[in-house]
mmCIF file of C-alpha atoms in Angstrom:
data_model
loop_
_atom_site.group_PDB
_atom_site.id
_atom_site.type_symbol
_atom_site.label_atom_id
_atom_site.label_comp_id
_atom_site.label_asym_id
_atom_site.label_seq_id
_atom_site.Cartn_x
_atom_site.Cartn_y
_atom_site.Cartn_z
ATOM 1 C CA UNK A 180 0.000 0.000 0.000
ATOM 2 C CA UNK A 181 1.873 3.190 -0.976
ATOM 3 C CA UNK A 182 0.773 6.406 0.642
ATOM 4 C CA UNK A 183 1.512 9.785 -0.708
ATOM 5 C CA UNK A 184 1.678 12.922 1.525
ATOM 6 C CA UNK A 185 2.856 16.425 1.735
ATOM 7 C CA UNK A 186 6.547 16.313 2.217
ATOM 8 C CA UNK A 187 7.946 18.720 4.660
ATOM 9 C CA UNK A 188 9.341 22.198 3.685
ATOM 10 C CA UNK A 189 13.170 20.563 3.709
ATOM 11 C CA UNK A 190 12.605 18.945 0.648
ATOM 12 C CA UNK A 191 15.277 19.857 -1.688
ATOM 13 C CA UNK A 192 13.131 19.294 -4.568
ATOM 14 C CA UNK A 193 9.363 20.998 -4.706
ATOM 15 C CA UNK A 194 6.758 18.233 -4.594
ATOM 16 C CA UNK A 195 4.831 19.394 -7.475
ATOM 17 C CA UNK A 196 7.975 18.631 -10.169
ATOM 18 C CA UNK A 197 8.042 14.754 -8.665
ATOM 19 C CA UNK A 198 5.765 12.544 -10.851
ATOM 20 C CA UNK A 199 5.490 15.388 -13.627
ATOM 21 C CA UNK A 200 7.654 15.858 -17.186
ATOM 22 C CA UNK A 201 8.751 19.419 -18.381
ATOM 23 C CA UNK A 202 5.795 19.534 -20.848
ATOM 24 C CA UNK A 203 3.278 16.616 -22.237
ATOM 25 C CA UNK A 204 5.461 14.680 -24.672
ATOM 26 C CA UNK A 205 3.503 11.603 -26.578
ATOM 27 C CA UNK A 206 2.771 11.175 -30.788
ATOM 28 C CA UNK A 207 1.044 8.888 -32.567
ATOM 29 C CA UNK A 208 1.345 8.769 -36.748
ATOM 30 C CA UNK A 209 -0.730 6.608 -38.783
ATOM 31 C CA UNK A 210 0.427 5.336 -42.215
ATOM 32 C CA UNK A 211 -2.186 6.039 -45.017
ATOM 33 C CA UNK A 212 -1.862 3.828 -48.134
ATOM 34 C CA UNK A 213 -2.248 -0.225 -48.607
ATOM 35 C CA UNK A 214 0.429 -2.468 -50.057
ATOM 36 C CA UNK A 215 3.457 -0.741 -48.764
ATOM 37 C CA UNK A 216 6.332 -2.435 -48.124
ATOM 38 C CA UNK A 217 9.926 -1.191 -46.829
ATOM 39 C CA UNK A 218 13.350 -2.804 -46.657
ATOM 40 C CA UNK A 219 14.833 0.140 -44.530
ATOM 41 C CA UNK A 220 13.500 3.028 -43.241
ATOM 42 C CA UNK A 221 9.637 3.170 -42.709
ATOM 43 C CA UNK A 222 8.220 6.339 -43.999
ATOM 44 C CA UNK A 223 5.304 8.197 -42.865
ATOM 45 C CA UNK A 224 5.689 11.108 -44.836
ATOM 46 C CA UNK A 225 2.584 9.760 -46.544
ATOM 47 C CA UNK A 226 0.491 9.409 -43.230
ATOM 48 C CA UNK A 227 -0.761 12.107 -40.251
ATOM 49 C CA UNK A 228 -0.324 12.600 -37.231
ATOM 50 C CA UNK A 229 -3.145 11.858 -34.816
ATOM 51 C CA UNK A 230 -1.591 13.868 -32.310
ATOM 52 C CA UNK A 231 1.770 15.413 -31.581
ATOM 53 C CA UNK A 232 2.337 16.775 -27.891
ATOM 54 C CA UNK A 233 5.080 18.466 -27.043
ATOM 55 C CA UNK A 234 5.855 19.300 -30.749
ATOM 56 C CA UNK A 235 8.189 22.734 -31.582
ATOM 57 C CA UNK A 236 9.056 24.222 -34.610
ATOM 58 C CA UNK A 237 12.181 25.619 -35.338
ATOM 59 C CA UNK A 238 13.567 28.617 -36.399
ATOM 60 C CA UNK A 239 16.699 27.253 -37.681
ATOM 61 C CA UNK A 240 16.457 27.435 -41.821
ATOM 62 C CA UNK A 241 15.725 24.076 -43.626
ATOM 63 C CA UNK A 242 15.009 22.113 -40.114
ATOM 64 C CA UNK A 243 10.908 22.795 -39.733
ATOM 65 C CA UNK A 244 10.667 20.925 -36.430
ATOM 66 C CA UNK A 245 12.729 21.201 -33.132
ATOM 67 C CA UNK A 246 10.965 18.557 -31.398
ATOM 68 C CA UNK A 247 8.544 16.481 -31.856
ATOM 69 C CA UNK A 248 7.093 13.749 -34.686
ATOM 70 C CA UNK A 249 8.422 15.132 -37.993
ATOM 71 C CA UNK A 250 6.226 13.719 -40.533
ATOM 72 C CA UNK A 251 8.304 15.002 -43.365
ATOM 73 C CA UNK A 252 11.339 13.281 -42.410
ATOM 74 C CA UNK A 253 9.694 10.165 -40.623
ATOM 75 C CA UNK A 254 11.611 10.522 -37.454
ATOM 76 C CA UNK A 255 10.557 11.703 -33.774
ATOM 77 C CA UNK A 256 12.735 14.280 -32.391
ATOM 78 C CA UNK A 257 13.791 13.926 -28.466
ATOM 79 C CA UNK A 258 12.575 17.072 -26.603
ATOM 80 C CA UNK A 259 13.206 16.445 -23.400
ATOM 81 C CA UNK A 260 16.065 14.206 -22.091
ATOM 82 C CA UNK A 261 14.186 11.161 -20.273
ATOM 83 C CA UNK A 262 12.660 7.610 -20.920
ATOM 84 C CA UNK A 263 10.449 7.474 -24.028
ATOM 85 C CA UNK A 264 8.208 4.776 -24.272
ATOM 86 C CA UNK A 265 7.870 3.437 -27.747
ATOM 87 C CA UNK A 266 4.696 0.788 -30.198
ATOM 88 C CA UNK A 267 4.283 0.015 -33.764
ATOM 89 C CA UNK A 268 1.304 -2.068 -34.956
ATOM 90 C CA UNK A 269 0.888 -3.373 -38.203
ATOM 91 C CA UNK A 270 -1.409 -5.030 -40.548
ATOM 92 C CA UNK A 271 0.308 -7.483 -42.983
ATOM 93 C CA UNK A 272 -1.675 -8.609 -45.475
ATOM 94 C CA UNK A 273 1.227 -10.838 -46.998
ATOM 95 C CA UNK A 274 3.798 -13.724 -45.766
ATOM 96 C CA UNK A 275 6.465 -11.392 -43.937
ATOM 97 C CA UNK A 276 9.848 -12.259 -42.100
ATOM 98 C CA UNK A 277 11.084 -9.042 -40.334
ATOM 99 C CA UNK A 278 12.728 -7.527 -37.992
ATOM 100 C CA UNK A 279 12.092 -4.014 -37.014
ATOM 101 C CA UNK A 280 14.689 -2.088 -34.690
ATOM 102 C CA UNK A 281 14.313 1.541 -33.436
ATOM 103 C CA UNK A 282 17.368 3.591 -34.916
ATOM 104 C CA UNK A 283 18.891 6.740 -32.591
ATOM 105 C CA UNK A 284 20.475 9.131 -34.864
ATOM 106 C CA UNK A 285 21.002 6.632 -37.631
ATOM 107 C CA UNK A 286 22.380 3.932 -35.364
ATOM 108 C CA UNK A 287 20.309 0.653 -35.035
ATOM 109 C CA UNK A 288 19.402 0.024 -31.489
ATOM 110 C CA UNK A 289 19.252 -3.934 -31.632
ATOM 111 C CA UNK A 290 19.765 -4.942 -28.371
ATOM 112 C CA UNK A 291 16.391 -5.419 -28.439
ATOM 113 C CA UNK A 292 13.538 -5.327 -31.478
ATOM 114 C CA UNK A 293 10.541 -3.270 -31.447
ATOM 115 C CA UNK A 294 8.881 -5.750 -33.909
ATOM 116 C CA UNK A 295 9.400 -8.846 -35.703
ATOM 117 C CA UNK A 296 7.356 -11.202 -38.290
ATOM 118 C CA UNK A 297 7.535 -14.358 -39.552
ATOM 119 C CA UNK A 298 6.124 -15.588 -42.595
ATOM 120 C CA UNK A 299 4.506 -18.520 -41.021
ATOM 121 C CA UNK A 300 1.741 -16.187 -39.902
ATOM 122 C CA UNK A 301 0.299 -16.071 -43.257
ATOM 123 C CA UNK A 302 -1.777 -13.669 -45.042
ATOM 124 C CA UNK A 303 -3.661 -10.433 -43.247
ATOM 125 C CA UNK A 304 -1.986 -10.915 -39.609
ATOM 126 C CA UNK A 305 -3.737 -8.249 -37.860
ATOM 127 C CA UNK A 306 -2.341 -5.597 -35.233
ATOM 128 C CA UNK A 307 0.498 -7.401 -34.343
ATOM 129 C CA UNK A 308 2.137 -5.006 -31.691
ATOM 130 C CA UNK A 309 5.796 -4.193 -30.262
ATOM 131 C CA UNK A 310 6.926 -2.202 -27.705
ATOM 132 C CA UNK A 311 10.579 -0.773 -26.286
ATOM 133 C CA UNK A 312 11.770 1.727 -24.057
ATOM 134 C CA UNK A 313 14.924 3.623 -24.131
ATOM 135 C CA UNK A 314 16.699 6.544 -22.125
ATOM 136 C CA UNK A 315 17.071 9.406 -24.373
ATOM 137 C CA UNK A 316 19.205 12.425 -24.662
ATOM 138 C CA UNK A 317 17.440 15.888 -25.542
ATOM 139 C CA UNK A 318 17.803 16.658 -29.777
ATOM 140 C CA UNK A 319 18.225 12.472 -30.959
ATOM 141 C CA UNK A 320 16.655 11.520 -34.027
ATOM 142 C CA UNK A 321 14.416 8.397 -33.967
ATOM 143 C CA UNK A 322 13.215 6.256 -37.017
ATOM 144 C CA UNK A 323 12.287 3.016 -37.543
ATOM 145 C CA UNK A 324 14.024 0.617 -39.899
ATOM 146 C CA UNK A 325 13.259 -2.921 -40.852
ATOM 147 C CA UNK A 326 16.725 -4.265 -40.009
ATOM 148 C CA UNK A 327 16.569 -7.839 -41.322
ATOM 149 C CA UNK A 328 14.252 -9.259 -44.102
ATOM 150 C CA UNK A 329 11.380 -7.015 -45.710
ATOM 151 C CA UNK A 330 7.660 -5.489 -44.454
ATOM 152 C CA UNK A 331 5.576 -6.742 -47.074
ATOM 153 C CA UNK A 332 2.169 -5.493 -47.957
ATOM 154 C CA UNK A 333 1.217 -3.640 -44.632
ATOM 155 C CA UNK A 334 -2.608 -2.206 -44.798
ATOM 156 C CA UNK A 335 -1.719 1.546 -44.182
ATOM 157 C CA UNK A 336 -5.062 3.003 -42.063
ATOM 158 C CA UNK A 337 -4.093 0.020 -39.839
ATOM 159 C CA UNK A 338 -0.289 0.610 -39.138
ATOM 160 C CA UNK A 339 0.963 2.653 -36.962
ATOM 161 C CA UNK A 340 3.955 3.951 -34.865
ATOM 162 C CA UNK A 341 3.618 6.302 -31.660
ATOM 163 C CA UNK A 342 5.484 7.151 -28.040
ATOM 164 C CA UNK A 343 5.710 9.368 -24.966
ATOM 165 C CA UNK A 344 7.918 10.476 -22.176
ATOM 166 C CA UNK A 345 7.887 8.246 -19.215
ATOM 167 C CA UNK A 346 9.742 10.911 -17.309
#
């Protein structure tokens, strides 16, 4: 049974900054499109954003976001340093084998996958789901790349790719 309560005025840090983040951080960005399919980088450049908290533009020439999903680049920019909390789902409406890793300023972050297939799942595998979570550094670049094998087919109102700050 946890119990929260008032610290007392000696607390070094103010109790109201405790359980909170800077500033709302989450996105979610849905793929529009059938019969995609992607041997690298997954773009969404194609798709909208259902939401995008904690999204800034920039005023630095030729870089239109600051933080925040970038739909015209298909990456999330890292506001705030913290734990970011990370899903894709996916509609496949074709044999796939796959392996999709979360990439941090180009690198491939494999020590563990945010997704995977197999083509003994068949035809139309519906919202299969991954998740991952990763400490962050304020201004990285995420993407998502199929590392290994190919994304065949995926039904685009039905795939999907979002996150938000832990803390």
């Amino acid at each position: 049974f946890l119990r929260l309560r008032r610290p007392t005025c000696s607390t070094l840090i103010p109790y109201t900054t405790l359980f909170r983040s800077p500033s709302p951080v989450a996105f979610h960005v849905v793929m529009n499109g059938q019969n995609q399919s992607f041997s690298g980088d997954l773009s969404w450049n194609n798709g909208y954003t259902a939401f995008n908290r904690g999204y800034r533009r920039s005023t630095v020439s030729g870089n239109p976001v600051n933080a925040g999903f970038d739909i015209a680049n298909s990456r999330f920019i890292v506001p705030y340093t913290g734990i970011y909390a990370f899903y894709f789902n996916a509609f496949v409406n074709s044999a796939s084998s796959c392996r999709l890793a979360v990439t941090i300023d180009g690198a491939a972050y494999q020590t563990g996958y945010i997704w995977g297939c197999n083509s003994s799942e068949g035809q139309a595998t519906p919202n299969q789901a991954g998740f991952i979570s990763l400490y962050l550094g304020q201004g990285a670049n995420i993407k998502l790349k199929v590392v290994s094998g190919t994304l065949s087919n995926t039904y685009g109102g039905h795939t999907s790719w979002g996150g938000w700050l832990i803390g």
